PDB file of C-alpha atoms in Angstrom:
ATOM      1  CA  UNK A   1     158.686  65.996  49.331  1.00 41.00           C
ATOM      2  CA  UNK A   2     160.434  67.187  46.423  1.00 46.00           C
ATOM      3  CA  UNK A   3     159.210  64.571  43.941  1.00 49.00           C
ATOM      4  CA  UNK A   4     155.546  65.790  45.542  1.00 48.00           C
ATOM      5  CA  UNK A   5     156.417  69.471  44.589  1.00 45.00           C
ATOM      6  CA  UNK A   6     157.450  68.483  41.151  1.00 50.00           C
ATOM      7  CA  UNK A   7     154.091  66.612  40.854  1.00 49.00           C
ATOM      8  CA  UNK A   8     152.596  69.359  42.074  1.00 47.00           C
ATOM      9  CA  UNK A   9     154.035  71.952  39.494  1.00 49.00           C
ATOM     10  CA  UNK A  10     153.130  69.297  37.036  1.00 47.00           C
ATOM     11  CA  UNK A  11     149.767  69.086  37.695  1.00 46.00           C
ATOM     12  CA  UNK A  12     149.674  72.908  37.492  1.00 43.00           C
ATOM     13  CA  UNK A  13     151.172  72.997  34.192  1.00 43.00           C
ATOM     14  CA  UNK A  14     149.025  70.372  32.895  1.00 40.00           C
ATOM     15  CA  UNK A  15     145.833  71.667  33.896  1.00 40.00           C
ATOM     16  CA  UNK A  16     147.358  75.207  31.835  1.00 37.00           C
ATOM     17  CA  UNK A  17     146.870  73.489  28.885  1.00 35.00           C
ATOM     18  CA  UNK A  18     142.772  72.802  29.036  1.00 36.00           C
ATOM     19  CA  UNK A  19     142.091  75.174  26.404  1.00 38.00           C
ATOM     20  CA  UNK A  20     140.306  73.065  23.387  1.00 37.00           C
ATOM     21  CA  UNK A  21     141.170  74.064  19.919  1.00 38.00           C
ATOM     22  CA  UNK A  22     139.726  72.081  16.497  1.00 36.00           C
ATOM     23  CA  UNK A  23     142.757  70.385  16.188  1.00 39.00           C
ATOM     24  CA  UNK A  24     146.323  69.652  17.806  1.00 39.00           C
ATOM     25  CA  UNK A  25     149.613  70.324  15.978  1.00 39.00           C
ATOM     26  CA  UNK A  26     151.437  67.263  16.634  1.00 40.00           C
ATOM     27  CA  UNK A  27     154.247  68.132  14.589  1.00 45.00           C
ATOM     28  CA  UNK A  28     154.709  71.546  16.219  1.00 51.00           C
ATOM     29  CA  UNK A  29     155.169  72.845  19.338  1.00 61.00           C
ATOM     30  CA  UNK A  30     151.941  74.018  19.747  1.00 75.00           C
ATOM     31  CA  UNK A  31     150.538  75.348  23.560  1.00 77.00           C
ATOM     32  CA  UNK A  32     147.199  75.479  22.665  1.00 72.00           C
ATOM     33  CA  UNK A  33     145.063  72.184  22.657  1.00 79.00           C
ATOM     34  CA  UNK A  34     142.866  70.067  24.678  1.00 83.00           C
ATOM     35  CA  UNK A  35     144.120  69.252  28.176  1.00 88.00           C
ATOM     36  CA  UNK A  36     141.549  67.441  29.620  1.00 91.00           C
ATOM     37  CA  UNK A  37     142.213  63.739  29.777  1.00 93.00           C
ATOM     38  CA  UNK A  38     144.767  61.539  31.684  1.00 97.00           C
ATOM     39  CA  UNK A  39     148.495  62.739  31.653  1.00 97.00           C
ATOM     40  CA  UNK A  40     151.382  60.023  32.948  1.00 98.00           C
ATOM     41  CA  UNK A  41     154.397  61.352  34.320  1.00 97.00           C
ATOM     42  CA  UNK A  42     157.441  60.989  31.319  1.00 97.00           C
ATOM     43  CA  UNK A  43     160.281  63.146  32.128  1.00 98.00           C
ATOM     44  CA  UNK A  44     161.673  65.696  34.531  1.00 97.00           C
ATOM     45  CA  UNK A  45     164.164  67.794  34.641  1.00 97.00           C
ATOM     46  CA  UNK A  46     165.518  71.334  34.891  1.00 96.00           C
ATOM     47  CA  UNK A  47     166.942  74.379  32.679  1.00 95.00           C
ATOM     48  CA  UNK A  48     170.784  74.549  33.243  1.00 92.00           C
ATOM     49  CA  UNK A  49     172.703  77.438  31.538  1.00 91.00           C
ATOM     50  CA  UNK A  50     169.610  77.777  29.271  1.00 92.00           C
ATOM     51  CA  UNK A  51     169.740  74.619  28.239  1.00 94.00           C
ATOM     52  CA  UNK A  52     166.757  72.062  29.212  1.00 95.00           C
ATOM     53  CA  UNK A  53     168.077  68.688  30.889  1.00 97.00           C
ATOM     54  CA  UNK A  54     165.222  66.157  31.285  1.00 97.00           C
ATOM     55  CA  UNK A  55     165.566  62.341  32.713  1.00 97.00           C
ATOM     56  CA  UNK A  56     163.162  59.572  32.431  1.00 98.00           C
ATOM     57  CA  UNK A  57     160.546  60.164  35.416  1.00 97.00           C
ATOM     58  CA  UNK A  58     160.998  57.709  37.761  1.00 96.00           C
ATOM     59  CA  UNK A  59     158.000  56.017  39.589  1.00 97.00           C
ATOM     60  CA  UNK A  60     157.911  54.390  43.006  1.00 97.00           C
ATOM     61  CA  UNK A  61     155.984  51.650  42.616  1.00 97.00           C
ATOM     62  CA  UNK A  62     157.295  49.129  40.048  1.00 95.00           C
ATOM     63  CA  UNK A  63     153.583  48.218  38.517  1.00 97.00           C
ATOM     64  CA  UNK A  64     151.700  51.202  38.717  1.00 97.00           C
ATOM     65  CA  UNK A  65     152.394  55.159  36.680  1.00 97.00           C
ATOM     66  CA  UNK A  66     151.846  58.080  38.343  1.00 98.00           C
ATOM     67  CA  UNK A  67     149.563  60.324  36.696  1.00 98.00           C
ATOM     68  CA  UNK A  68     147.202  63.760  36.831  1.00 97.00           C
ATOM     69  CA  UNK A  69     143.610  63.518  35.178  1.00 97.00           C
ATOM     70  CA  UNK A  70     142.576  66.939  34.482  1.00 95.00           C
ATOM     71  CA  UNK A  71     138.602  67.354  34.199  1.00 96.00           C
ATOM     72  CA  UNK A  72     137.142  70.393  31.784  1.00 94.00           C
ATOM     73  CA  UNK A  73     135.091  71.312  34.902  1.00 96.00           C
ATOM     74  CA  UNK A  74     137.787  72.700  36.383  1.00 96.00           C
ATOM     75  CA  UNK A  75     139.041  70.092  38.761  1.00 97.00           C
ATOM     76  CA  UNK A  76     141.937  67.662  38.483  1.00 96.00           C
ATOM     77  CA  UNK A  77     143.319  64.382  40.298  1.00 97.00           C
ATOM     78  CA  UNK A  78     146.929  63.669  41.133  1.00 96.00           C
ATOM     79  CA  UNK A  79     147.584  60.487  41.451  1.00 97.00           C
ATOM     80  CA  UNK A  80     150.722  58.786  42.360  1.00 96.00           C
ATOM     81  CA  UNK A  81     152.189  55.448  43.839  1.00 98.00           C
ATOM     82  CA  UNK A  82     154.393  55.230  46.709  1.00 97.00           C
ATOM     83  CA  UNK A  83     157.144  51.932  46.590  1.00 97.00           C
ATOM     84  CA  UNK A  84     154.776  49.726  48.365  1.00 97.00           C
ATOM     85  CA  UNK A  85     152.264  50.833  45.520  1.00 98.00           C
ATOM     86  CA  UNK A  86     149.869  52.232  47.494  1.00 98.00           C
ATOM     87  CA  UNK A  87     147.906  54.967  45.916  1.00 97.00           C
ATOM     88  CA  UNK A  88     147.611  58.667  46.843  1.00 97.00           C
ATOM     89  CA  UNK A  89     145.395  61.179  45.275  1.00 97.00           C
ATOM     90  CA  UNK A  90     145.556  64.988  45.787  1.00 95.00           C
ATOM     91  CA  UNK A  91     142.394  66.394  44.388  1.00 96.00           C
ATOM     92  CA  UNK A  92     142.530  70.397  43.238  1.00 97.00           C
ATOM     93  CA  UNK A  93     141.055  72.770  40.947  1.00 96.00           C
ATOM     94  CA  UNK A  94     142.758  74.694  38.297  1.00 94.00           C
ATOM     95  CA  UNK A  95     142.197  77.823  35.967  1.00 89.00           C
ATOM     96  CA  UNK A  96     144.042  79.266  32.788  1.00 89.00           C
ATOM     97  CA  UNK A  97     145.047  81.866  31.165  1.00 87.00           C
ATOM     98  CA  UNK A  98     147.093  82.283  28.366  1.00 86.00           C
ATOM     99  CA  UNK A  99     149.625  79.744  28.425  1.00 90.00           C
ATOM    100  CA  UNK A 100     149.790  80.165  32.413  1.00 90.00           C
ATOM    101  CA  UNK A 101     147.888  77.563  34.750  1.00 90.00           C
ATOM    102  CA  UNK A 102     147.281  77.791  38.467  1.00 93.00           C
ATOM    103  CA  UNK A 103     146.587  74.815  40.258  1.00 95.00           C
ATOM    104  CA  UNK A 104     145.064  75.258  44.109  1.00 95.00           C
ATOM    105  CA  UNK A 105     144.907  72.271  46.429  1.00 92.00           C
ATOM    106  CA  UNK A 106     143.552  74.445  48.984  1.00 89.00           C
ATOM    107  CA  UNK A 107     143.819  77.539  50.690  1.00 87.00           C
ATOM    108  CA  UNK A 108     147.807  78.789  50.735  1.00 86.00           C
ATOM    109  CA  UNK A 109     148.686  76.115  48.440  1.00 90.00           C
ATOM    110  CA  UNK A 110     148.826  76.981  44.580  1.00 91.00           C
ATOM    111  CA  UNK A 111     151.508  76.883  42.079  1.00 91.00           C
ATOM    112  CA  UNK A 112     151.455  78.725  38.822  1.00 94.00           C
ATOM    113  CA  UNK A 113     152.999  76.865  35.561  1.00 95.00           C
ATOM    114  CA  UNK A 114     153.683  77.610  31.824  1.00 95.00           C
ATOM    115  CA  UNK A 115     153.127  75.330  28.878  1.00 93.00           C
ATOM    116  CA  UNK A 116     155.931  74.973  26.686  1.00 94.00           C
ATOM    117  CA  UNK A 117     154.193  72.215  24.429  1.00 94.00           C
ATOM    118  CA  UNK A 118     150.997  71.016  23.976  1.00 92.00           C
ATOM    119  CA  UNK A 119     150.142  68.262  21.225  1.00 93.00           C
ATOM    120  CA  UNK A 120     147.646  65.735  21.187  1.00 93.00           C
ATOM    121  CA  UNK A 121     150.218  63.142  22.818  1.00 95.00           C
ATOM    122  CA  UNK A 122     152.659  65.348  24.545  1.00 95.00           C
ATOM    123  CA  UNK A 123     152.693  68.076  27.541  1.00 93.00           C
ATOM    124  CA  UNK A 124     155.596  70.053  28.534  1.00 94.00           C
ATOM    125  CA  UNK A 125     155.502  72.273  31.211  1.00 95.00           C
ATOM    126  CA  UNK A 126     157.788  74.834  33.185  1.00 96.00           C
ATOM    127  CA  UNK A 127     157.523  75.950  36.851  1.00 94.00           C
ATOM    128  CA  UNK A 128     159.535  78.435  38.512  1.00 93.00           C
ATOM    129  CA  UNK A 129     160.723  77.430  41.918  1.00 92.00           C
ATOM    130  CA  UNK A 130     161.728  80.515  44.002  1.00 90.00           C
ATOM    131  CA  UNK A 131     163.131  78.784  46.712  1.00 92.00           C
ATOM    132  CA  UNK A 132     165.760  76.653  44.874  1.00 91.00           C
ATOM    133  CA  UNK A 133     165.955  79.699  42.157  1.00 92.00           C
ATOM    134  CA  UNK A 134     165.596  77.138  39.002  1.00 95.00           C
ATOM    135  CA  UNK A 135     163.233  76.302  36.560  1.00 96.00           C
ATOM    136  CA  UNK A 136     161.541  72.698  36.619  1.00 97.00           C
ATOM    137  CA  UNK A 137     160.293  71.032  33.593  1.00 97.00           C
ATOM    138  CA  UNK A 138     157.955  68.162  33.322  1.00 96.00           C
ATOM    139  CA  UNK A 139     157.008  66.178  30.560  1.00 97.00           C
ATOM    140  CA  UNK A 140     153.722  64.069  29.977  1.00 97.00           C
ATOM    141  CA  UNK A 141     152.527  61.404  27.665  1.00 97.00           C
ATOM    142  CA  UNK A 142     148.597  61.260  27.233  1.00 96.00           C
ATOM    143  CA  UNK A 143     147.137  57.998  28.197  1.00 92.00           C
TER     144      UNK A 143
END
């Protein structure tokens, strides 16, 4: 369940970054750029004592990578694989306001995340979990 929440948060955060720019800044910590595309889960973690603590993302399937596909029409697909490599897909819609992105999977199932970094190859998002009272981070690699 926690992995699904982290995936959900990551997807929401990914969607935030959809705004297109004429160019991406791969050398800085830009937060605007083209978010449309396929994003592979790379790292996840949290903020502890004001410091980012990130770990490699662990896919449940040894032969497939979990990913989020973000479409420019405001929809997205969150695809993940269980330990038997069976695919599970969650469809959602997303909207962006500044560096905040909201992903909605249906009535009462939405989440808002903040884009920390967006380049042509990397996306990092932050999500506050009110239940755990902690900020979670997810980093993606563009496929």
